[in-house]
Amino acid sequence: MSTIIDKIKELKTQRNAIILAHNYQRGEIQDIADFAGDSLGLSQQAAKTKADVIVFCGVHFMAETASILCPDKLVLLPDEHAGCPMANMITLKELKIKKKEHPNAKVVCYVNSTADIKAESDICCTSSNAMKIVSSIPKEHEILFIPDKSLGGYVSSKLNRPMILWEGYCPTHHRILAEHIIKIKAAHPEARIVVHPECTPDVIALANHVASTTGIAKYCKETDAREFIIGTETGILHRLRKENPRKVFYAITQLADCSNMKLISLEKVLWSLEDMIYQVKVPDDIAAKARVAIQKMLDLS
Ligand code: 13P
Ligand code: SF4
Protein backbone atom coordinates (compact mmCIF):
# COMPACT_ATOMS: atom_id res chain seq x y z
CA MET A 1 0.00 0.00 0.00
CA SER A 2 1.48 3.35 -0.93
CA THR A 3 1.33 6.15 1.62
CA ILE A 4 0.51 9.83 1.04
CA ILE A 5 4.25 10.54 1.07
CA ASP A 6 4.92 7.82 -1.56
CA LYS A 7 2.19 9.30 -3.76
CA ILE A 8 3.58 12.81 -3.38
CA LYS A 9 7.06 11.60 -4.37
CA GLU A 10 5.71 9.74 -7.40
CA LEU A 11 3.66 12.69 -8.65
CA LYS A 12 6.52 15.08 -8.02
CA THR A 13 8.68 13.07 -10.44
CA GLN A 14 5.87 12.76 -13.00
CA ARG A 15 5.18 16.50 -12.97
CA ASN A 16 8.86 17.53 -12.68
CA ALA A 17 7.87 19.45 -9.56
CA ILE A 18 9.85 20.86 -6.65
CA ILE A 19 8.44 21.38 -3.14
CA LEU A 20 9.55 24.54 -1.33
CA ALA A 21 8.59 24.95 2.33
CA HIS A 22 8.94 27.85 4.72
CA ASN A 23 10.56 27.22 8.13
CA TYR A 24 7.14 27.76 9.81
CA GLN A 25 5.46 24.87 8.02
CA ARG A 26 4.31 21.76 9.88
CA GLY A 27 7.21 19.37 10.55
CA GLU A 28 5.96 16.73 8.12
CA ILE A 29 5.84 19.34 5.33
CA GLN A 30 9.37 20.55 6.05
CA ASP A 31 10.50 16.91 5.97
CA ILE A 32 9.12 16.16 2.47
CA ALA A 33 10.32 19.48 0.99
CA ASP A 34 13.20 19.66 -1.48
CA PHE A 35 14.19 22.86 0.28
CA ALA A 36 13.04 24.42 3.54
CA GLY A 37 14.16 27.92 4.41
CA ASP A 38 13.47 31.58 5.03
CA SER A 39 11.86 33.99 2.57
CA LEU A 40 15.17 34.94 0.96
CA GLY A 41 16.35 31.34 0.59
CA LEU A 42 13.02 30.30 -0.87
CA SER A 43 13.01 33.06 -3.49
CA GLN A 44 16.61 32.21 -4.41
CA GLN A 45 15.62 28.55 -4.85
CA ALA A 46 12.58 29.53 -6.95
CA ALA A 47 14.75 31.75 -9.14
CA LYS A 48 17.21 28.96 -9.94
CA THR A 49 15.06 25.82 -10.15
CA LYS A 50 14.89 23.77 -13.35
CA ALA A 51 11.56 22.22 -12.30
CA ASP A 52 8.39 22.94 -14.32
CA VAL A 53 6.15 23.12 -11.28
CA ILE A 54 6.78 24.76 -7.88
CA VAL A 55 4.58 23.58 -5.00
CA PHE A 56 4.90 26.41 -2.52
CA CYS A 57 4.24 25.39 1.07
CA GLY A 58 3.98 28.80 2.66
CA VAL A 59 1.63 31.75 2.27
CA HIS A 60 0.26 33.60 -0.75
CA PHE A 61 2.87 36.38 -1.03
CA MET A 62 5.62 33.73 -1.16
CA ALA A 63 3.93 31.91 -4.04
CA GLU A 64 3.43 35.26 -5.78
CA THR A 65 7.14 36.05 -5.39
CA ALA A 66 7.99 32.69 -7.00
CA SER A 67 5.55 33.41 -9.84
CA ILE A 68 7.14 36.85 -10.39
CA LEU A 69 10.63 35.33 -10.53
CA CYS A 70 9.57 32.37 -12.69
CA PRO A 71 6.77 33.60 -14.99
CA ASP A 72 7.02 30.46 -17.18
CA LYS A 73 6.60 28.00 -14.33
CA LEU A 74 3.44 26.75 -12.76
CA VAL A 75 3.33 27.86 -9.10
CA LEU A 76 0.91 26.00 -6.83
CA LEU A 77 -0.23 27.00 -3.33
CA PRO A 78 -1.82 23.89 -1.73
CA ASP A 79 -4.39 25.98 0.20
CA GLU A 80 -5.75 29.06 -1.53
CA HIS A 81 -6.69 30.64 1.81
CA ALA A 82 -3.12 30.70 3.16
CA GLY A 83 -2.57 34.45 3.28
CA CYS A 84 -0.53 36.81 5.43
CA PRO A 85 -2.45 39.31 7.58
CA MET A 86 0.53 41.68 7.59
CA ALA A 87 0.64 41.76 3.79
CA ASN A 88 -3.01 42.83 3.85
CA MET A 89 -2.30 45.82 6.14
CA ILE A 90 -1.43 48.06 3.19
CA THR A 91 -3.40 48.78 0.02
CA LEU A 92 -2.18 50.20 -3.27
CA LYS A 93 -4.40 53.24 -2.84
CA GLU A 94 -2.95 54.00 0.62
CA LEU A 95 0.62 53.52 -0.62
CA LYS A 96 0.10 55.91 -3.55
CA ILE A 97 -1.24 58.59 -1.19
CA LYS A 98 1.78 58.18 1.13
CA LYS A 99 4.20 58.36 -1.81
CA LYS A 100 2.63 61.66 -2.89
CA GLU A 101 3.20 63.03 0.64
CA HIS A 102 6.91 62.01 0.44
CA PRO A 103 7.97 62.46 -3.21
CA ASN A 104 11.70 62.18 -2.36
CA ALA A 105 11.31 58.92 -0.46
CA LYS A 106 12.54 55.55 -1.68
CA VAL A 107 10.07 52.79 -0.88
CA VAL A 108 11.63 49.72 0.77
CA CYS A 109 9.13 46.92 0.78
CA TYR A 110 9.32 43.88 3.06
CA VAL A 111 8.73 40.75 0.99
CA ASN A 112 5.63 40.09 3.15
CA SER A 113 3.52 42.19 0.78
CA THR A 114 1.28 41.66 -2.24
CA ALA A 115 2.61 41.80 -5.81
CA ASP A 116 0.92 45.13 -6.60
CA ILE A 117 2.60 46.73 -3.54
CA LYS A 118 6.00 45.37 -4.65
CA ALA A 119 5.33 46.78 -8.13
CA GLU A 120 4.91 50.24 -6.59
CA SER A 121 8.14 49.95 -4.53
CA ASP A 122 11.77 50.78 -5.30
CA ILE A 123 13.36 47.75 -3.70
CA CYS A 124 12.33 44.67 -1.74
CA CYS A 125 13.93 43.21 1.37
CA THR A 126 13.54 40.21 3.65
CA SER A 127 14.30 39.93 7.35
CA SER A 128 17.74 38.52 6.53
CA ASN A 129 18.93 41.36 4.28
CA ALA A 130 16.88 44.41 5.42
CA MET A 131 19.94 46.04 7.01
CA LYS A 132 21.98 45.68 3.81
CA ILE A 133 19.13 46.90 1.58
CA VAL A 134 18.42 50.00 3.68
CA SER A 135 22.16 50.78 3.86
CA SER A 136 22.34 50.71 0.05
CA ILE A 137 20.03 53.72 -0.22
CA PRO A 138 21.90 57.04 -0.42
CA LYS A 139 21.48 59.25 2.66
CA GLU A 140 19.87 62.11 0.69
CA HIS A 141 16.73 60.01 0.25
CA GLU A 142 14.03 59.60 2.83
CA ILE A 143 12.97 55.98 3.23
CA LEU A 144 9.39 54.80 3.44
CA PHE A 145 9.55 51.30 4.94
CA ILE A 146 6.45 49.14 4.37
CA PRO A 147 4.49 47.32 5.77
CA ASP A 148 6.20 46.02 8.97
CA LYS A 149 6.79 48.69 11.63
CA SER A 150 8.66 46.19 13.83
CA LEU A 151 11.26 45.12 11.26
CA GLY A 152 11.48 48.73 10.04
CA GLY A 153 11.93 50.06 13.59
CA TYR A 154 14.61 47.46 14.35
CA VAL A 155 16.61 48.31 11.20
CA SER A 156 16.16 52.02 11.78
CA SER A 157 17.55 51.83 15.33
CA LYS A 158 20.43 49.48 14.40
CA LEU A 159 21.53 51.73 11.52
CA ASN A 160 20.64 54.96 13.29
CA ARG A 161 18.71 55.91 10.17
CA PRO A 162 15.31 57.56 10.59
CA MET A 163 12.63 56.04 8.35
CA ILE A 164 8.94 56.59 7.77
CA LEU A 165 7.35 53.39 9.06
CA TRP A 166 4.08 51.90 7.89
CA GLU A 167 1.76 50.82 10.73
CA GLY A 168 1.66 47.13 9.75
CA TYR A 169 2.80 44.23 11.94
CA CYS A 170 2.70 40.45 12.26
CA PRO A 171 -0.11 39.43 14.64
CA THR A 172 1.66 36.14 15.37
CA HIS A 173 4.94 37.74 16.46
CA HIS A 174 3.14 40.43 18.44
CA ARG A 175 1.65 37.72 20.67
CA ILE A 176 5.16 37.17 22.05
CA LEU A 177 5.49 39.33 25.17
CA ALA A 178 8.51 40.51 27.17
CA GLU A 179 6.90 39.16 30.36
CA HIS A 180 6.82 35.65 28.80
CA ILE A 181 10.57 35.87 28.23
CA ILE A 182 11.35 37.14 31.74
CA LYS A 183 9.52 34.13 33.24
CA ILE A 184 11.27 31.53 31.05
CA LYS A 185 14.66 33.16 31.53
CA ALA A 186 14.20 33.03 35.32
CA ALA A 187 13.65 29.26 35.06
CA HIS A 188 16.51 28.76 32.54
CA PRO A 189 19.10 31.45 33.27
CA GLU A 190 21.76 29.92 30.96
CA ALA A 191 19.50 29.94 27.88
CA ARG A 192 20.22 32.29 24.96
CA ILE A 193 17.25 34.40 23.84
CA VAL A 194 16.88 34.37 20.05
CA VAL A 195 14.07 36.30 18.35
CA HIS A 196 12.77 37.36 14.93
CA PRO A 197 12.79 41.09 14.01
CA GLU A 198 9.00 40.98 13.49
CA CYS A 199 8.75 40.97 17.32
CA THR A 200 7.98 44.15 19.28
CA PRO A 201 10.88 46.44 20.36
CA ASP A 202 10.61 45.43 24.05
CA VAL A 203 10.96 41.75 23.10
CA ILE A 204 13.88 42.53 20.77
CA ALA A 205 15.56 44.50 23.57
CA LEU A 206 15.77 41.32 25.69
CA ALA A 207 17.33 39.18 22.94
CA ASN A 208 20.90 37.91 22.64
CA HIS A 209 20.41 37.49 18.90
CA VAL A 210 17.91 38.80 16.33
CA ALA A 211 17.67 37.12 12.92
CA SER A 212 15.52 35.73 10.11
CA THR A 213 14.28 32.16 10.53
CA THR A 214 17.29 30.68 8.73
CA GLY A 215 19.52 33.08 10.68
CA ILE A 216 17.99 31.72 13.91
CA ALA A 217 18.71 28.14 12.77
CA LYS A 218 22.31 29.03 11.88
CA TYR A 219 22.91 30.79 15.22
CA CYS A 220 21.50 27.90 17.27
CA LYS A 221 23.66 25.40 15.36
CA GLU A 222 26.88 27.37 15.57
CA THR A 223 26.65 28.70 19.14
CA ASP A 224 28.06 26.59 21.97
CA ALA A 225 25.08 27.27 24.29
CA ARG A 226 22.91 24.24 25.12
CA GLU A 227 19.57 25.98 25.79
CA PHE A 228 17.66 28.50 23.70
CA ILE A 229 14.51 30.56 24.23
CA ILE A 230 12.96 31.03 20.79
CA GLY A 231 10.85 34.06 19.87
CA THR A 232 9.28 33.35 16.53
CA GLU A 233 6.51 31.22 15.02
CA THR A 234 6.53 27.80 16.68
CA GLY A 235 6.94 25.82 13.42
CA ILE A 236 10.66 26.54 13.46
CA LEU A 237 11.14 24.37 16.58
CA HIS A 238 10.85 21.27 14.40
CA ARG A 239 13.93 22.25 12.41
CA LEU A 240 15.87 23.45 15.47
CA ARG A 241 15.29 20.19 17.38
CA LYS A 242 16.04 18.04 14.34
CA GLU A 243 19.30 19.82 13.59
CA ASN A 244 20.41 20.01 17.24
CA PRO A 245 19.29 16.84 19.03
CA ARG A 246 21.50 17.57 22.06
CA LYS A 247 20.26 21.11 22.59
CA VAL A 248 17.06 22.25 24.33
CA PHE A 249 14.64 24.76 22.83
CA TYR A 250 11.83 26.60 24.62
CA ALA A 251 9.13 28.41 22.65
CA ILE A 252 8.49 31.77 24.33
CA THR A 253 4.77 31.11 23.85
CA GLN A 254 2.73 28.47 22.05
CA LEU A 255 0.42 31.35 21.05
CA ALA A 256 2.96 32.34 18.38
CA ASP A 257 1.26 30.04 15.91
CA CYS A 258 0.49 31.32 12.41
CA SER A 259 -2.79 29.69 11.43
CA ASN A 260 -2.21 30.58 7.78
CA MET A 261 1.12 28.75 7.65
CA LYS A 262 -0.50 25.72 9.27
CA LEU A 263 -3.24 25.46 6.62
CA ILE A 264 -0.92 23.37 4.47
CA SER A 265 -1.10 19.63 5.18
CA LEU A 266 0.37 16.54 3.50
CA GLU A 267 -3.06 15.74 2.02
CA LYS A 268 -3.33 19.21 0.49
CA VAL A 269 0.16 18.88 -1.02
CA LEU A 270 -0.94 15.62 -2.62
CA TRP A 271 -4.21 17.08 -3.94
CA SER A 272 -2.28 20.08 -5.21
CA LEU A 273 -0.06 17.82 -7.34
CA GLU A 274 -2.98 15.62 -8.43
CA ASP A 275 -5.25 18.45 -9.55
CA MET A 276 -2.59 21.13 -10.23
CA ILE A 277 -4.23 23.52 -7.73
CA TYR A 278 -4.19 26.32 -6.64
CA GLN A 279 -2.33 28.14 -9.36
CA VAL A 280 -0.82 31.50 -8.39
CA LYS A 281 -0.07 33.69 -11.39
CA VAL A 282 0.76 37.38 -11.14
CA PRO A 283 -0.46 39.36 -14.18
CA ASP A 284 2.46 40.15 -16.56
CA ASP A 285 2.35 43.96 -16.20
CA ILE A 286 2.42 43.85 -12.36
CA ALA A 287 5.00 41.02 -12.37
CA ALA A 288 7.35 42.99 -14.64
CA LYS A 289 7.33 45.99 -12.26
CA ALA A 290 7.54 43.89 -9.08
CA ARG A 291 10.43 41.86 -10.56
CA VAL A 292 12.59 44.99 -10.71
CA ALA A 293 12.23 45.53 -6.94
CA ILE A 294 12.84 41.85 -6.14
CA GLN A 295 15.78 41.48 -8.53
CA LYS A 296 17.48 44.57 -7.06
CA MET A 297 17.26 42.83 -3.67
CA LEU A 298 18.59 39.50 -4.99
CA ASP A 299 21.51 41.27 -6.69
CA LEU A 300 22.49 42.86 -3.36
CA SER A 301 22.02 39.65 -1.32
P1 13P B 1 11.76 34.80 7.29
O1 13P B 1 11.70 33.31 7.20
O2 13P B 1 12.27 35.39 6.02
O3 13P B 1 12.53 35.23 8.48
O4 13P B 1 10.26 35.34 7.40
C1 13P B 1 9.47 35.26 8.51
C2 13P B 1 8.02 35.37 8.24
O5 13P B 1 7.25 35.82 9.05
C3 13P B 1 7.49 34.87 7.00
O6 13P B 1 6.13 35.05 6.96
FE1 SF4 C 1 2.38 36.75 7.99
FE2 SF4 C 1 3.27 36.67 10.50
FE3 SF4 C 1 2.14 34.50 9.45
FE4 SF4 C 1 4.57 35.33 8.62
S1 SF4 C 1 4.03 34.57 10.65
S2 SF4 C 1 2.83 34.67 7.34
S3 SF4 C 1 4.32 37.56 8.77
S4 SF4 C 1 1.14 36.48 9.84
Coordinates of C-alpha atoms and ligand atoms in Angstrom, one line a residue:
M1 CA 0.0 0.0 0.0
S2 CA 1.5 3.4 -0.9
T3 CA 1.3 6.2 1.6
I4 CA 0.5 9.8 1.0
I5 CA 4.2 10.5 1.1
D6 CA 4.9 7.8 -1.6
K7 CA 2.2 9.3 -3.8
I8 CA 3.6 12.8 -3.4
K9 CA 7.1 11.6 -4.4
E10 CA 5.7 9.7 -7.4
L11 CA 3.7 12.7 -8.6
K12 CA 6.5 15.1 -8.0
T13 CA 8.7 13.1 -10.4
Q14 CA 5.9 12.8 -13.0
R15 CA 5.2 16.5 -13.0
N16 CA 8.9 17.5 -12.7
A17 CA 7.9 19.5 -9.6
I18 CA 9.9 20.9 -6.6
I19 CA 8.4 21.4 -3.1
L20 CA 9.6 24.5 -1.3
A21 CA 8.6 25.0 2.3
H22 CA 8.9 27.8 4.7
N23 CA 10.6 27.2 8.1
Y24 CA 7.1 27.8 9.8
Q25 CA 5.5 24.9 8.0
R26 CA 4.3 21.8 9.9
G27 CA 7.2 19.4 10.6
E28 CA 6.0 16.7 8.1
I29 CA 5.8 19.3 5.3
Q30 CA 9.4 20.5 6.1
D31 CA 10.5 16.9 6.0
I32 CA 9.1 16.2 2.5
A33 CA 10.3 19.5 1.0
D34 CA 13.2 19.7 -1.5
F35 CA 14.2 22.9 0.3
A36 CA 13.0 24.4 3.5
G37 CA 14.2 27.9 4.4
D38 CA 13.5 31.6 5.0
S39 CA 11.9 34.0 2.6
L40 CA 15.2 34.9 1.0
G41 CA 16.3 31.3 0.6
L42 CA 13.0 30.3 -0.9
S43 CA 13.0 33.1 -3.5
Q44 CA 16.6 32.2 -4.4
Q45 CA 15.6 28.6 -4.9
A46 CA 12.6 29.5 -6.9
A47 CA 14.8 31.8 -9.1
K48 CA 17.2 29.0 -9.9
T49 CA 15.1 25.8 -10.1
K50 CA 14.9 23.8 -13.3
A51 CA 11.6 22.2 -12.3
D52 CA 8.4 22.9 -14.3
V53 CA 6.2 23.1 -11.3
I54 CA 6.8 24.8 -7.9
V55 CA 4.6 23.6 -5.0
F56 CA 4.9 26.4 -2.5
C57 CA 4.2 25.4 1.1
G58 CA 4.0 28.8 2.7
V59 CA 1.6 31.8 2.3
H60 CA 0.3 33.6 -0.7
F61 CA 2.9 36.4 -1.0
M62 CA 5.6 33.7 -1.2
A63 CA 3.9 31.9 -4.0
E64 CA 3.4 35.3 -5.8
T65 CA 7.1 36.0 -5.4
A66 CA 8.0 32.7 -7.0
S67 CA 5.5 33.4 -9.8
I68 CA 7.1 36.9 -10.4
L69 CA 10.6 35.3 -10.5
C70 CA 9.6 32.4 -12.7
P71 CA 6.8 33.6 -15.0
D72 CA 7.0 30.5 -17.2
K73 CA 6.6 28.0 -14.3
L74 CA 3.4 26.8 -12.8
V75 CA 3.3 27.9 -9.1
L76 CA 0.9 26.0 -6.8
L77 CA -0.2 27.0 -3.3
P78 CA -1.8 23.9 -1.7
D79 CA -4.4 26.0 0.2
E80 CA -5.7 29.1 -1.5
H81 CA -6.7 30.6 1.8
A82 CA -3.1 30.7 3.2
G83 CA -2.6 34.5 3.3
C84 CA -0.5 36.8 5.4
P85 CA -2.5 39.3 7.6
M86 CA 0.5 41.7 7.6
A87 CA 0.6 41.8 3.8
N88 CA -3.0 42.8 3.9
M89 CA -2.3 45.8 6.1
I90 CA -1.4 48.1 3.2
T91 CA -3.4 48.8 0.0
L92 CA -2.2 50.2 -3.3
K93 CA -4.4 53.2 -2.8
E94 CA -2.9 54.0 0.6
L95 CA 0.6 53.5 -0.6
K96 CA 0.1 55.9 -3.5
I97 CA -1.2 58.6 -1.2
K98 CA 1.8 58.2 1.1
K99 CA 4.2 58.4 -1.8
K100 CA 2.6 61.7 -2.9
E101 CA 3.2 63.0 0.6
H102 CA 6.9 62.0 0.4
P103 CA 8.0 62.5 -3.2
N104 CA 11.7 62.2 -2.4
A105 CA 11.3 58.9 -0.5
K106 CA 12.5 55.5 -1.7
V107 CA 10.1 52.8 -0.9
V108 CA 11.6 49.7 0.8
C109 CA 9.1 46.9 0.8
Y110 CA 9.3 43.9 3.1
V111 CA 8.7 40.8 1.0
N112 CA 5.6 40.1 3.1
S113 CA 3.5 42.2 0.8
T114 CA 1.3 41.7 -2.2
A115 CA 2.6 41.8 -5.8
D116 CA 0.9 45.1 -6.6
I117 CA 2.6 46.7 -3.5
K118 CA 6.0 45.4 -4.7
A119 CA 5.3 46.8 -8.1
E120 CA 4.9 50.2 -6.6
S121 CA 8.1 50.0 -4.5
D122 CA 11.8 50.8 -5.3
I123 CA 13.4 47.8 -3.7
C124 CA 12.3 44.7 -1.7
C125 CA 13.9 43.2 1.4
T126 CA 13.5 40.2 3.7
S127 CA 14.3 39.9 7.3
S128 CA 17.7 38.5 6.5
N129 CA 18.9 41.4 4.3
A130 CA 16.9 44.4 5.4
M131 CA 19.9 46.0 7.0
K132 CA 22.0 45.7 3.8
I133 CA 19.1 46.9 1.6
V134 CA 18.4 50.0 3.7
S135 CA 22.2 50.8 3.9
S136 CA 22.3 50.7 0.1
I137 CA 20.0 53.7 -0.2
P138 CA 21.9 57.0 -0.4
K139 CA 21.5 59.2 2.7
E140 CA 19.9 62.1 0.7
H141 CA 16.7 60.0 0.3
E142 CA 14.0 59.6 2.8
I143 CA 13.0 56.0 3.2
L144 CA 9.4 54.8 3.4
F145 CA 9.6 51.3 4.9
I146 CA 6.4 49.1 4.4
P147 CA 4.5 47.3 5.8
D148 CA 6.2 46.0 9.0
K149 CA 6.8 48.7 11.6
S150 CA 8.7 46.2 13.8
L151 CA 11.3 45.1 11.3
G152 CA 11.5 48.7 10.0
G153 CA 11.9 50.1 13.6
Y154 CA 14.6 47.5 14.4
V155 CA 16.6 48.3 11.2
S156 CA 16.2 52.0 11.8
S157 CA 17.6 51.8 15.3
K158 CA 20.4 49.5 14.4
L159 CA 21.5 51.7 11.5
N160 CA 20.6 55.0 13.3
R161 CA 18.7 55.9 10.2
P162 CA 15.3 57.6 10.6
M163 CA 12.6 56.0 8.3
I164 CA 8.9 56.6 7.8
L165 CA 7.4 53.4 9.1
W166 CA 4.1 51.9 7.9
E167 CA 1.8 50.8 10.7
G168 CA 1.7 47.1 9.7
Y169 CA 2.8 44.2 11.9
C170 CA 2.7 40.5 12.3
P171 CA -0.1 39.4 14.6
T172 CA 1.7 36.1 15.4
H173 CA 4.9 37.7 16.5
H174 CA 3.1 40.4 18.4
R175 CA 1.7 37.7 20.7
I176 CA 5.2 37.2 22.0
L177 CA 5.5 39.3 25.2
A178 CA 8.5 40.5 27.2
E179 CA 6.9 39.2 30.4
H180 CA 6.8 35.6 28.8
I181 CA 10.6 35.9 28.2
I182 CA 11.3 37.1 31.7
K183 CA 9.5 34.1 33.2
I184 CA 11.3 31.5 31.1
K185 CA 14.7 33.2 31.5
A186 CA 14.2 33.0 35.3
A187 CA 13.6 29.3 35.1
H188 CA 16.5 28.8 32.5
P189 CA 19.1 31.5 33.3
E190 CA 21.8 29.9 31.0
A191 CA 19.5 29.9 27.9
R192 CA 20.2 32.3 25.0
I193 CA 17.3 34.4 23.8
V194 CA 16.9 34.4 20.0
V195 CA 14.1 36.3 18.3
H196 CA 12.8 37.4 14.9
P197 CA 12.8 41.1 14.0
E198 CA 9.0 41.0 13.5
C199 CA 8.8 41.0 17.3
T200 CA 8.0 44.1 19.3
P201 CA 10.9 46.4 20.4
D202 CA 10.6 45.4 24.1
V203 CA 11.0 41.7 23.1
I204 CA 13.9 42.5 20.8
A205 CA 15.6 44.5 23.6
L206 CA 15.8 41.3 25.7
A207 CA 17.3 39.2 22.9
N208 CA 20.9 37.9 22.6
H209 CA 20.4 37.5 18.9
V210 CA 17.9 38.8 16.3
A211 CA 17.7 37.1 12.9
S212 CA 15.5 35.7 10.1
T213 CA 14.3 32.2 10.5
T214 CA 17.3 30.7 8.7
G215 CA 19.5 33.1 10.7
I216 CA 18.0 31.7 13.9
A217 CA 18.7 28.1 12.8
K218 CA 22.3 29.0 11.9
Y219 CA 22.9 30.8 15.2
C220 CA 21.5 27.9 17.3
K221 CA 23.7 25.4 15.4
E222 CA 26.9 27.4 15.6
T223 CA 26.6 28.7 19.1
D224 CA 28.1 26.6 22.0
A225 CA 25.1 27.3 24.3
R226 CA 22.9 24.2 25.1
E227 CA 19.6 26.0 25.8
F228 CA 17.7 28.5 23.7
I229 CA 14.5 30.6 24.2
I230 CA 13.0 31.0 20.8
G231 CA 10.9 34.1 19.9
T232 CA 9.3 33.3 16.5
E233 CA 6.5 31.2 15.0
T234 CA 6.5 27.8 16.7
G235 CA 6.9 25.8 13.4
I236 CA 10.7 26.5 13.5
L237 CA 11.1 24.4 16.6
H238 CA 10.8 21.3 14.4
R239 CA 13.9 22.3 12.4
L240 CA 15.9 23.4 15.5
R241 CA 15.3 20.2 17.4
K242 CA 16.0 18.0 14.3
E243 CA 19.3 19.8 13.6
N244 CA 20.4 20.0 17.2
P245 CA 19.3 16.8 19.0
R246 CA 21.5 17.6 22.1
K247 CA 20.3 21.1 22.6
V248 CA 17.1 22.2 24.3
F249 CA 14.6 24.8 22.8
Y250 CA 11.8 26.6 24.6
A251 CA 9.1 28.4 22.7
I252 CA 8.5 31.8 24.3
T253 CA 4.8 31.1 23.8
Q254 CA 2.7 28.5 22.0
L255 CA 0.4 31.4 21.0
A256 CA 3.0 32.3 18.4
D257 CA 1.3 30.0 15.9
C258 CA 0.5 31.3 12.4
S259 CA -2.8 29.7 11.4
N260 CA -2.2 30.6 7.8
M261 CA 1.1 28.7 7.7
K262 CA -0.5 25.7 9.3
L263 CA -3.2 25.5 6.6
I264 CA -0.9 23.4 4.5
S265 CA -1.1 19.6 5.2
L266 CA 0.4 16.5 3.5
E267 CA -3.1 15.7 2.0
K268 CA -3.3 19.2 0.5
V269 CA 0.2 18.9 -1.0
L270 CA -0.9 15.6 -2.6
W271 CA -4.2 17.1 -3.9
S272 CA -2.3 20.1 -5.2
L273 CA -0.1 17.8 -7.3
E274 CA -3.0 15.6 -8.4
D275 CA -5.3 18.5 -9.6
M276 CA -2.6 21.1 -10.2
I277 CA -4.2 23.5 -7.7
Y278 CA -4.2 26.3 -6.6
Q279 CA -2.3 28.1 -9.4
V280 CA -0.8 31.5 -8.4
K281 CA -0.1 33.7 -11.4
V282 CA 0.8 37.4 -11.1
P283 CA -0.5 39.4 -14.2
D284 CA 2.5 40.1 -16.6
D285 CA 2.3 44.0 -16.2
I286 CA 2.4 43.8 -12.4
A287 CA 5.0 41.0 -12.4
A288 CA 7.4 43.0 -14.6
K289 CA 7.3 46.0 -12.3
A290 CA 7.5 43.9 -9.1
R291 CA 10.4 41.9 -10.6
V292 CA 12.6 45.0 -10.7
A293 CA 12.2 45.5 -6.9
I294 CA 12.8 41.8 -6.1
Q295 CA 15.8 41.5 -8.5
K296 CA 17.5 44.6 -7.1
M297 CA 17.3 42.8 -3.7
L298 CA 18.6 39.5 -5.0
D299 CA 21.5 41.3 -6.7
L300 CA 22.5 42.9 -3.4
S301 CA 22.0 39.7 -1.3
Ligands
13P1 P1 11.8 34.8 7.3 O1 11.7 33.3 7.2 O2 12.3 35.4 6.0 O3 12.5 35.2 8.5 O4 10.3 35.3 7.4 C1 9.5 35.3 8.5 C2 8.0 35.4 8.2 O5 7.2 35.8 9.0 C3 7.5 34.9 7.0 O6 6.1 35.0 7.0
SF4_2 FE1 2.4 36.8 8.0 FE2 3.3 36.7 10.5 FE3 2.1 34.5 9.5 FE4 4.6 35.3 8.6 S1 4.0 34.6 10.7 S2 2.8 34.7 7.3 S3 4.3 37.6 8.8 S4 1.1 36.5 9.8

